[in-house]
Short mmCIF file of C-alpha atoms and ligand atoms in Angstrom, two decimals:
data_model
loop_
_atom_site.label_atom_id
_atom_site.label_comp_id
_atom_site.label_asym_id
_atom_site.label_seq_id
_atom_site.Cartn_x
_atom_site.Cartn_y
_atom_site.Cartn_z
CA MET B 1 0.00 0.00 0.00
CA ALA B 2 1.17 3.56 -0.69
CA GLU B 3 2.85 5.26 2.26
CA GLN B 4 0.44 7.19 4.46
CA LYS B 5 1.78 10.68 5.06
CA LEU B 6 -1.11 12.29 6.90
CA ARG B 7 -4.14 11.16 8.88
CA LYS B 8 -7.37 11.73 6.94
CA GLU B 9 -8.61 14.47 9.25
CA ASP B 10 -5.29 16.32 8.91
CA THR B 11 -5.41 16.07 5.11
CA LEU B 12 -8.92 17.47 5.21
CA ALA B 13 -7.98 20.30 7.56
CA MET B 14 -4.99 21.23 5.38
CA ARG B 15 -7.15 21.07 2.28
CA HIS B 16 -9.65 23.50 3.84
CA ARG B 17 -6.84 25.85 4.82
CA LEU B 18 -4.69 25.68 1.69
CA ILE B 19 -6.85 24.87 -1.30
CA GLY B 20 -9.46 27.22 -2.78
CA GLN B 21 -12.91 26.30 -1.50
CA SER B 22 -14.39 26.44 -4.99
CA CYS B 23 -12.28 23.36 -5.82
CA ARG B 24 -14.91 20.98 -4.47
CA LEU B 25 -14.40 17.41 -3.35
CA PHE B 26 -16.61 14.47 -4.24
CA TYR B 27 -18.77 13.62 -1.19
CA SER B 28 -17.91 16.92 0.50
CA ASP B 29 -19.65 15.86 3.77
CA ASP B 30 -17.37 12.88 4.14
CA PRO B 31 -14.81 12.70 1.34
CA VAL B 32 -13.11 9.46 0.42
CA LYS B 33 -9.34 9.61 0.79
CA ILE B 34 -7.90 7.55 -2.01
CA VAL B 35 -4.30 6.45 -1.70
CA ARG B 36 -3.93 4.05 -4.64
CA ALA B 37 -5.88 2.62 -7.53
CA ARG B 38 -5.73 -0.16 -10.10
CA GLY B 39 -8.00 -0.89 -13.04
CA GLN B 40 -11.53 0.18 -12.05
CA TYR B 41 -10.84 0.04 -8.30
CA LEU B 42 -9.84 2.74 -5.83
CA PHE B 43 -8.38 1.99 -2.39
CA ASP B 44 -8.79 4.25 0.64
CA GLU B 45 -6.31 4.87 3.44
CA ASN B 46 -7.53 1.75 5.27
CA GLY B 47 -7.13 -0.44 2.21
CA LYS B 48 -10.88 -0.57 1.56
CA ARG B 49 -11.81 -1.04 -2.10
CA TYR B 50 -14.24 1.22 -3.99
CA LEU B 51 -15.65 0.49 -7.44
CA ASP B 52 -15.05 3.51 -9.64
CA CYS B 53 -17.86 4.42 -12.06
CA ILE B 54 -16.71 8.05 -12.27
CA SER B 55 -13.20 8.16 -13.68
CA ASN B 56 -13.56 8.44 -17.43
CA VAL B 57 -10.08 10.01 -17.41
CA GLN B 58 -8.37 6.79 -16.27
CA HIS B 59 -9.67 5.34 -19.51
CA VAL B 60 -7.69 2.11 -19.80
CA GLY B 61 -7.73 1.59 -16.04
CA HIS B 62 -6.01 3.32 -13.14
CA CYS B 63 -2.21 2.98 -13.13
CA HIS B 64 -2.15 0.71 -16.16
CA PRO B 65 1.34 -0.86 -16.13
CA ALA B 66 1.87 -0.35 -19.88
CA VAL B 67 1.17 3.38 -19.54
CA THR B 68 3.39 3.71 -16.47
CA LYS B 69 6.17 1.82 -18.25
CA ALA B 70 5.95 4.03 -21.37
CA ALA B 71 5.99 7.19 -19.22
CA THR B 72 8.92 6.22 -17.05
CA ALA B 73 10.96 4.87 -19.98
CA GLN B 74 10.57 8.13 -21.89
CA MET B 75 11.17 10.29 -18.79
CA ASP B 76 14.44 8.49 -18.33
CA VAL B 77 15.62 9.40 -21.84
CA LEU B 78 14.27 12.81 -22.79
CA ASN B 79 11.54 15.28 -22.10
CA ALA B 80 11.86 18.53 -23.98
CA ASN B 81 9.51 21.01 -25.58
CA SER B 82 8.08 20.42 -29.02
CA ARG B 83 10.29 23.02 -30.75
CA PHE B 84 13.01 20.34 -30.76
CA LEU B 85 12.43 17.83 -33.54
CA HIS B 86 11.35 14.49 -32.06
CA ASP B 87 9.69 11.29 -33.30
CA ASN B 88 7.00 10.89 -30.63
CA ILE B 89 4.82 13.85 -31.59
CA VAL B 90 4.65 12.85 -35.26
CA LEU B 91 4.22 9.14 -34.54
CA TYR B 92 1.39 9.94 -32.14
CA ALA B 93 -0.31 12.37 -34.54
CA ASP B 94 -0.05 9.71 -37.24
CA ARG B 95 -1.71 7.09 -34.99
CA LEU B 96 -4.52 9.50 -34.09
CA ALA B 97 -4.99 10.39 -37.76
CA ALA B 98 -5.58 6.71 -38.51
CA THR B 99 -8.66 6.81 -36.23
CA LEU B 100 -10.15 9.87 -37.96
CA PRO B 101 -11.66 10.74 -41.32
CA GLU B 102 -8.98 11.91 -43.77
CA LYS B 103 -9.98 15.56 -43.65
CA LEU B 104 -9.13 15.86 -39.93
CA CYS B 105 -5.37 15.71 -40.29
CA VAL B 106 -3.63 18.68 -38.64
CA PHE B 107 -2.94 18.37 -34.91
CA TYR B 108 -2.15 20.82 -32.10
CA PHE B 109 -1.20 19.24 -28.78
CA VAL B 110 -2.15 20.99 -25.54
CA ASN B 111 -2.56 20.09 -21.85
CA SER B 112 -6.25 20.14 -21.02
CA GLY B 113 -9.69 20.02 -22.56
CA SER B 114 -10.10 23.71 -21.80
CA GLU B 115 -6.95 24.61 -23.68
CA ALA B 116 -8.11 22.48 -26.59
CA ASN B 117 -11.51 24.18 -26.74
CA ASP B 118 -9.99 27.65 -26.37
CA LEU B 119 -7.72 26.92 -29.32
CA ALA B 120 -10.65 25.45 -31.30
CA LEU B 121 -12.50 28.72 -30.77
CA ARG B 122 -9.48 30.71 -31.98
CA LEU B 123 -9.12 28.49 -35.05
CA ALA B 124 -12.80 28.89 -35.93
CA GLN B 125 -12.79 32.64 -35.42
CA GLN B 126 -9.56 33.11 -37.35
CA TYR B 127 -10.75 30.98 -40.28
CA THR B 128 -14.20 32.53 -40.55
CA GLN B 129 -13.20 36.03 -39.48
CA GLN B 130 -16.38 36.05 -37.42
CA GLU B 131 -16.95 35.94 -33.69
CA ASP B 132 -20.42 34.53 -33.02
CA VAL B 133 -20.84 31.02 -31.66
CA ILE B 134 -23.88 28.76 -31.32
CA VAL B 135 -23.81 26.39 -28.35
CA LEU B 136 -26.23 23.89 -26.91
CA ASP B 137 -28.20 24.69 -23.79
CA HIS B 138 -26.61 23.43 -20.53
CA ALA B 139 -23.28 22.82 -22.29
CA TYR B 140 -19.93 22.93 -20.52
CA HIS B 141 -16.74 23.35 -22.55
CA GLY B 142 -14.14 24.28 -19.95
CA HIS B 143 -12.94 26.61 -17.25
CA LEU B 144 -11.10 29.35 -19.20
CA MET B 145 -12.86 32.70 -19.53
CA SER B 146 -13.39 32.17 -23.26
CA LEU B 147 -15.14 28.88 -22.48
CA ILE B 148 -17.22 30.12 -19.58
CA ASP B 149 -18.59 32.51 -22.21
CA ILE B 150 -19.72 29.60 -24.40
CA SER B 151 -20.87 27.34 -21.54
CA PRO B 152 -24.50 28.06 -20.53
CA TYR B 153 -23.98 25.69 -17.58
CA LYS B 154 -21.49 28.25 -16.19
CA PHE B 155 -22.39 31.65 -17.64
CA ARG B 156 -25.97 31.44 -16.36
CA LYS B 157 -24.55 31.41 -12.82
CA LEU B 158 -21.89 34.04 -13.56
CA ALA B 159 -21.54 36.94 -15.98
CA GLY B 160 -24.50 36.03 -18.17
CA GLN B 161 -24.77 35.55 -21.92
CA LYS B 162 -22.51 37.55 -24.20
CA GLU B 163 -24.06 39.08 -27.32
CA TRP B 164 -21.88 36.94 -29.60
CA VAL B 165 -23.08 33.70 -27.96
CA HIS B 166 -26.34 32.05 -29.03
CA VAL B 167 -27.97 29.11 -27.30
CA ALA B 168 -29.75 26.37 -29.25
CA PRO B 169 -32.12 23.90 -27.54
CA LEU B 170 -30.52 20.74 -26.23
CA PRO B 171 -31.62 17.90 -28.54
CA ASP B 172 -32.89 15.86 -25.60
CA THR B 173 -35.52 13.42 -26.85
CA TYR B 174 -36.55 12.49 -23.30
CA ARG B 175 -37.52 15.89 -21.93
CA GLY B 176 -36.82 18.35 -24.77
CA ILE B 177 -39.26 20.01 -27.18
CA TYR B 178 -39.22 17.05 -29.60
CA GLY B 179 -39.55 13.59 -28.08
CA ARG B 180 -38.90 10.05 -29.27
CA ASP B 181 -42.43 9.93 -30.66
CA HIS B 182 -41.53 12.65 -33.18
CA PRO B 183 -41.11 11.20 -36.71
CA ASN B 184 -37.72 12.89 -37.20
CA PRO B 185 -36.32 14.54 -34.06
CA GLY B 186 -32.86 14.93 -35.63
CA GLN B 187 -34.25 17.13 -38.39
CA ALA B 188 -36.61 18.98 -36.01
CA TYR B 189 -33.83 19.88 -33.58
CA ALA B 190 -31.47 20.78 -36.45
CA ASP B 191 -34.15 23.18 -37.69
CA THR B 192 -33.99 25.00 -34.36
CA VAL B 193 -30.35 25.77 -35.21
CA LYS B 194 -31.41 26.91 -38.70
CA ASP B 195 -33.97 29.25 -37.12
CA LEU B 196 -31.35 30.56 -34.72
CA ILE B 197 -28.93 31.28 -37.59
CA GLU B 198 -31.69 33.24 -39.35
CA GLU B 199 -32.32 35.20 -36.16
CA ILE B 200 -28.58 35.94 -35.86
CA HIS B 201 -28.55 37.18 -39.47
CA ARG B 202 -31.55 39.42 -38.78
CA LYS B 203 -29.46 41.05 -36.04
CA GLY B 204 -26.80 41.77 -38.66
CA ARG B 205 -24.37 39.22 -37.24
CA LYS B 206 -22.68 36.14 -38.72
CA ILE B 207 -21.58 32.92 -37.07
CA SER B 208 -18.08 31.53 -36.79
CA ALA B 209 -18.95 28.18 -35.21
CA PHE B 210 -21.44 25.73 -33.90
CA PHE B 211 -19.81 24.20 -30.82
CA ALA B 212 -21.18 21.01 -29.21
CA GLU B 213 -20.21 17.83 -27.44
CA SER B 214 -20.84 14.75 -29.58
CA LEU B 215 -22.85 13.40 -26.63
CA PRO B 216 -23.80 16.25 -24.28
CA SER B 217 -22.65 15.01 -20.89
CA VAL B 218 -23.14 17.86 -18.43
CA GLY B 219 -26.51 18.30 -20.18
CA GLY B 220 -27.44 14.88 -18.74
CA GLN B 221 -25.87 12.06 -20.79
CA ILE B 222 -27.80 13.01 -23.94
CA ILE B 223 -27.70 10.91 -27.10
CA LEU B 224 -28.07 13.16 -30.14
CA PRO B 225 -30.88 12.03 -32.45
CA GLN B 226 -29.82 10.55 -35.79
CA GLY B 227 -29.20 13.03 -38.56
CA TYR B 228 -28.93 16.01 -36.19
CA SER B 229 -25.23 16.80 -36.65
CA THR B 230 -25.27 16.24 -40.41
CA LYS B 231 -28.13 18.70 -40.87
CA VAL B 232 -26.69 21.22 -38.41
CA ALA B 233 -23.33 21.08 -40.19
CA GLU B 234 -25.09 21.76 -43.49
CA TYR B 235 -26.87 24.84 -42.08
CA VAL B 236 -23.78 26.09 -40.25
CA ARG B 237 -21.47 25.71 -43.24
CA SER B 238 -23.88 27.38 -45.61
CA ALA B 239 -23.93 30.32 -43.18
CA GLY B 240 -20.11 30.48 -43.36
CA GLY B 241 -19.43 28.81 -40.01
CA VAL B 242 -17.62 25.65 -38.94
CA PHE B 243 -18.76 22.67 -36.85
CA VAL B 244 -16.68 22.06 -33.72
CA ALA B 245 -17.11 18.70 -31.96
CA ASP B 246 -16.02 18.56 -28.32
CA GLU B 247 -14.95 14.95 -27.75
CA VAL B 248 -13.18 15.69 -24.46
CA GLN B 249 -15.41 13.25 -22.59
CA THR B 250 -16.66 11.02 -25.36
CA GLY B 251 -13.64 10.09 -27.48
CA PHE B 252 -11.19 7.18 -27.56
CA GLY B 253 -13.76 4.42 -28.01
CA ARG B 254 -15.95 5.12 -24.99
CA VAL B 255 -19.02 4.51 -27.13
CA GLY B 256 -17.60 1.16 -28.21
CA SER B 257 -18.94 0.85 -31.75
CA HIS B 258 -16.84 3.81 -32.93
CA PHE B 259 -13.62 5.45 -31.86
CA TRP B 260 -15.24 8.91 -31.82
CA ALA B 261 -18.78 9.64 -30.70
CA PHE B 262 -19.45 11.97 -33.65
CA GLN B 263 -19.24 8.86 -35.85
CA LEU B 264 -22.46 7.58 -34.24
CA GLN B 265 -24.27 10.06 -36.47
CA GLY B 266 -23.35 7.96 -39.50
CA GLY B 267 -23.74 9.16 -43.08
CA GLY B 268 -20.09 10.19 -43.28
CA PHE B 269 -20.63 13.11 -40.88
CA CYS B 270 -17.35 14.79 -39.95
CA PRO B 271 -16.79 17.99 -37.93
CA ASP B 272 -14.39 20.69 -39.14
CA ILE B 273 -12.59 20.92 -35.81
CA MET B 274 -12.52 18.32 -33.04
CA THR B 275 -11.13 18.55 -29.53
CA MET B 276 -10.02 15.69 -27.28
CA GLY B 277 -8.71 15.49 -23.73
CA LYS B 278 -9.60 13.62 -20.57
CA PRO B 279 -9.00 9.93 -21.52
CA MET B 280 -6.14 10.72 -23.86
CA GLY B 281 -3.30 10.44 -21.34
CA ASN B 282 -5.07 8.12 -18.87
CA GLY B 283 -4.63 10.83 -16.20
CA HIS B 284 -1.53 12.50 -17.58
CA PRO B 285 -2.47 16.03 -18.77
CA LEU B 286 -2.70 15.56 -22.51
CA ALA B 287 -5.23 17.07 -24.92
CA CYS B 288 -5.43 18.01 -28.55
CA VAL B 289 -7.20 19.88 -31.34
CA VAL B 290 -7.43 18.39 -34.81
CA THR B 291 -8.66 20.23 -37.86
CA THR B 292 -8.51 20.50 -41.62
CA VAL B 293 -5.64 21.75 -43.77
CA GLU B 294 -7.71 24.83 -44.74
CA ILE B 295 -8.54 25.89 -41.18
CA ALA B 296 -4.99 25.24 -39.96
CA GLY B 297 -3.73 27.20 -42.98
CA ALA B 298 -5.74 30.26 -42.00
CA PHE B 299 -4.33 30.03 -38.48
CA THR B 300 -0.77 29.84 -39.82
CA ALA B 301 -1.45 32.72 -42.20
CA ASN B 302 -2.00 35.17 -39.35
CA GLY B 303 1.77 35.05 -38.95
CA VAL B 304 1.70 34.48 -35.19
CA GLU B 305 3.50 31.45 -33.81
CA TYR B 306 1.53 28.98 -31.70
CA PHE B 307 3.78 27.69 -28.96
CA ASN B 308 2.69 25.53 -26.05
CA THR B 309 5.43 24.75 -23.53
CA PHE B 310 4.23 21.31 -22.43
CA GLY B 311 1.86 20.34 -25.23
CA GLY B 312 3.07 17.40 -27.33
CA ASN B 313 6.25 16.77 -25.34
CA PRO B 314 7.95 13.36 -25.81
CA VAL B 315 6.66 11.96 -22.48
CA SER B 316 3.05 13.00 -23.11
CA CYS B 317 3.13 11.52 -26.59
CA ALA B 318 4.71 8.27 -25.35
CA ILE B 319 1.85 8.01 -22.87
CA GLY B 320 -0.72 8.79 -25.56
CA LEU B 321 0.74 6.07 -27.78
CA ALA B 322 0.64 3.54 -24.92
CA VAL B 323 -3.04 4.37 -24.26
CA LEU B 324 -3.87 3.71 -27.91
CA ASP B 325 -1.99 0.40 -27.75
CA VAL B 326 -3.90 -0.74 -24.66
CA ILE B 327 -7.29 0.20 -26.17
CA GLU B 328 -6.45 -2.08 -29.10
CA GLU B 329 -4.62 -4.90 -27.31
CA GLU B 330 -7.26 -5.30 -24.60
CA ASP B 331 -10.17 -4.79 -27.00
CA LEU B 332 -11.57 -2.10 -24.72
CA ARG B 333 -14.02 -0.96 -27.38
CA GLY B 334 -15.41 -4.50 -27.54
CA ASN B 335 -15.62 -4.49 -23.74
CA SER B 336 -17.45 -1.17 -23.84
CA ILE B 337 -20.02 -2.60 -26.28
CA ARG B 338 -20.59 -5.78 -24.24
CA VAL B 339 -20.54 -4.36 -20.70
CA GLY B 340 -22.27 -1.12 -21.73
CA ALA B 341 -25.16 -3.07 -23.29
CA TYR B 342 -25.43 -5.28 -20.20
CA LEU B 343 -25.44 -2.23 -17.90
CA LYS B 344 -28.02 -0.38 -19.97
CA ASP B 345 -30.31 -3.41 -20.30
CA SER B 346 -30.09 -4.17 -16.59
CA LEU B 347 -30.88 -0.57 -15.66
CA ALA B 348 -33.80 -0.64 -18.12
CA LYS B 349 -35.16 -3.64 -16.19
CA LEU B 350 -35.09 -1.48 -13.06
CA GLN B 351 -37.24 1.01 -14.91
CA ALA B 352 -39.97 -1.62 -15.16
CA ARG B 353 -39.96 -2.06 -11.37
CA HIS B 354 -39.21 1.40 -10.00
CA GLU B 355 -41.51 4.30 -10.80
CA ILE B 356 -38.69 6.72 -10.01
CA VAL B 357 -36.63 5.61 -13.02
CA GLY B 358 -37.81 7.97 -15.74
CA ASP B 359 -35.29 7.12 -18.43
CA VAL B 360 -32.28 4.96 -19.12
CA ARG B 361 -30.08 5.97 -22.02
CA GLY B 362 -26.57 5.53 -23.21
CA VAL B 363 -24.15 4.06 -25.65
CA GLY B 364 -21.17 1.91 -24.73
CA LEU B 365 -19.83 2.89 -21.33
CA PHE B 366 -21.54 6.29 -21.40
CA VAL B 367 -24.81 5.63 -19.60
CA GLY B 368 -27.34 7.73 -17.67
CA LEU B 369 -30.15 6.80 -15.30
CA GLU B 370 -32.60 9.70 -15.02
CA LEU B 371 -34.68 9.80 -11.83
CA VAL B 372 -38.05 11.57 -11.67
CA THR B 373 -40.68 11.89 -8.97
CA ASP B 374 -43.46 11.90 -11.56
CA ARG B 375 -43.11 10.03 -14.85
CA GLU B 376 -45.82 12.03 -16.59
CA LYS B 377 -44.46 15.44 -15.61
CA LYS B 378 -40.84 14.22 -15.62
CA THR B 379 -40.24 16.13 -12.38
CA PRO B 380 -36.52 15.79 -11.60
CA ALA B 381 -35.82 13.65 -8.50
CA THR B 382 -32.72 15.60 -7.56
CA LYS B 383 -32.59 14.66 -3.89
CA ALA B 384 -33.28 11.02 -4.55
CA ALA B 385 -30.41 10.98 -7.06
CA ALA B 386 -28.12 12.51 -4.43
CA ARG B 387 -29.29 9.86 -2.00
CA VAL B 388 -28.50 7.05 -4.41
CA VAL B 389 -24.99 8.46 -4.85
CA LYS B 390 -24.49 8.74 -1.07
CA LYS B 391 -25.84 5.28 -0.25
CA LEU B 392 -23.81 3.60 -3.00
CA LYS B 393 -20.69 5.11 -1.50
CA GLU B 394 -21.50 4.49 2.15
CA GLU B 395 -23.15 1.09 1.96
CA ASP B 396 -21.59 -0.50 -1.10
CA ARG B 397 -18.35 1.43 -1.69
CA ILE B 398 -19.37 2.27 -5.25
CA CYS B 399 -18.54 5.72 -6.62
CA VAL B 400 -21.02 7.29 -9.03
CA SER B 401 -21.98 10.91 -9.64
CA THR B 402 -24.86 12.91 -11.06
CA ASP B 403 -25.25 15.29 -13.97
CA GLY B 404 -27.89 17.11 -15.96
CA PRO B 405 -29.42 20.55 -15.40
CA TRP B 406 -31.18 19.26 -12.26
CA GLU B 407 -28.45 16.83 -11.13
CA ASN B 408 -30.97 14.01 -11.32
CA VAL B 409 -29.15 11.84 -13.85
CA VAL B 410 -26.96 9.18 -12.24
CA LYS B 411 -24.11 8.81 -14.70
CA PHE B 412 -21.77 5.96 -15.50
CA LYS B 413 -18.47 6.69 -17.21
CA PRO B 414 -16.15 4.13 -15.64
CA PRO B 415 -12.68 3.13 -16.79
CA MET B 416 -13.12 1.04 -19.94
CA CYS B 417 -11.99 -2.16 -18.21
CA PHE B 418 -15.27 -2.14 -16.22
CA SER B 419 -16.57 -5.71 -16.17
CA THR B 420 -19.98 -7.37 -16.41
CA GLU B 421 -19.58 -8.38 -12.74
CA ASP B 422 -19.01 -4.74 -11.82
CA ALA B 423 -22.12 -3.72 -13.77
CA GLU B 424 -24.13 -6.50 -12.15
CA LEU B 425 -23.05 -5.35 -8.68
CA VAL B 426 -23.92 -1.71 -9.35
CA VAL B 427 -27.38 -2.54 -10.68
CA ARG B 428 -28.10 -4.92 -7.79
CA CYS B 429 -27.15 -2.23 -5.27
CA ILE B 430 -29.20 0.47 -7.03
CA ASP B 431 -32.15 -1.92 -7.10
CA ARG B 432 -31.86 -2.42 -3.34
CA ILE B 433 -31.53 1.32 -2.67
CA LEU B 434 -34.52 2.18 -4.87
CA THR B 435 -36.59 -0.54 -3.17
CA GLU B 436 -35.71 0.87 0.27
CA MET B 437 -36.52 4.37 -0.90
CA LYS B 438 -39.73 3.46 -2.62
CA THR B 439 -42.24 3.91 0.14
CA SER B 440 -41.07 7.03 1.86
CA ASP B 441 -38.50 8.89 -0.11
CA LEU B 442 -40.39 10.32 -3.03
CA LYS B 443 -42.22 12.45 -0.50
CA LEU B 444 -38.85 13.66 0.72
CA GLU B 445 -38.07 15.48 -2.51
CA ASN B 446 -39.05 18.75 -0.93
CA GLU B 447 -37.38 18.02 2.37
CA ASP B 448 -33.80 17.46 3.33
CA ILE B 449 -32.60 13.91 2.94
C1 LIG C 1 -17.10 18.30 -22.46
C2 LIG C 1 -15.94 18.95 -21.79
N1 LIG C 1 -15.17 19.80 -22.47
C3 LIG C 1 -14.12 20.39 -21.90
C4 LIG C 1 -13.80 20.18 -20.58
C5 LIG C 1 -12.62 20.87 -19.96
O1 LIG C 1 -11.58 19.97 -19.78
P1 LIG C 1 -10.43 20.23 -18.68
O2 LIG C 1 -11.05 20.12 -17.33
O3 LIG C 1 -9.43 19.16 -19.01
O4 LIG C 1 -9.89 21.60 -18.95
C6 LIG C 1 -14.57 19.29 -19.84
C7 LIG C 1 -14.24 19.01 -18.40
O5 LIG C 1 -15.01 18.55 -17.61
C8 LIG C 1 -15.67 18.67 -20.44
O6 LIG C 1 -16.45 17.82 -19.76
#
């Protein structure tokens, strides 16, 4: 076990004193102190094991030995900035290119999803020479000021909406304006973007970009309806803008059937700019923007160098290459298809027995369980969702979290080595918790639980 430096209460006291209070902990009432991890398991300071359904960053499993080996081997030889010519950055870009449509072929390596999205915004604005951006409602694209501006999830609580930012409805077929009973929700939601573009034009403005996650996650684990992105891209491009896909959460095979979630749209849909991050370095800070030759060309033509001190360094790229190897060698996409389907089907069975389960949706190991106090009205069961999270941690040592505008969607984005046994355990425990809650707890929605 890793050496214990501080008692838990001392760590907590120091954290309160030294770390900004807006940097919140999971389970802030009684945080878990994790001292080591392996695969999909976390271990606390007493050696107790927790099943991790949260860490989509530790994509191929916590502390995967192949990733550690690649990192330490490269650290022992060279780590320098990317202005020195080195093989790793080009070999890694070449491997990533092989997973993408041909037109996405120019890479910029950075250190976080926020940096990637900030650069994507710059690329779009430079290429189109326009400023305005369309984003989806409830979206989150990062913590930099430029991204707070295009993240309704944040700007609604802070400075408000800038005049160059326009919010399109979230294409949520469970609780949005067009449901699953609509004959073509993809087209209907895409038309809301078309209408928005017309409104922007009436104001005498022009768009630079439509910016969206390929599966809106903070929005509540939303699966975009078929045909949506293709149609939106058509409208956006004909208005002179570009389509930016944020794959920071959804990339690297999480959806199983495809390497990138935008590919779920089918029909050869391809964004003009795509960003990636979280799972890319399995916990090492590594992120990237990929775009077309034309867009990259416009960025180069402004004559200003783009230099990123840490982005694309030999160690980061060695780690990125090792992550790609593990995804392939351990068939983690196949695992995501199999275990994800089992998890989703098992949760759907709970829906038949528990009134509180309003919706179960997902693809691969990107799954959401939406809780409601009233199925007809779809009233969000926010407190019940919080209770499920708390009980899973305290009674079963399972870590899950919630998302969605009302924090009533229990989300599952575990490391990709998550097994059928893990899924079976989680569903069994949720079943027990929902059964215990059934009689009394729906009434508690308006009280403290
Ligand atoms: C969809 C999405 N984009 C961008 C980001 C920002 O990434 P980072 O925290 O690495 O800056 C996040 C982080 O949660 C995210 O979920």
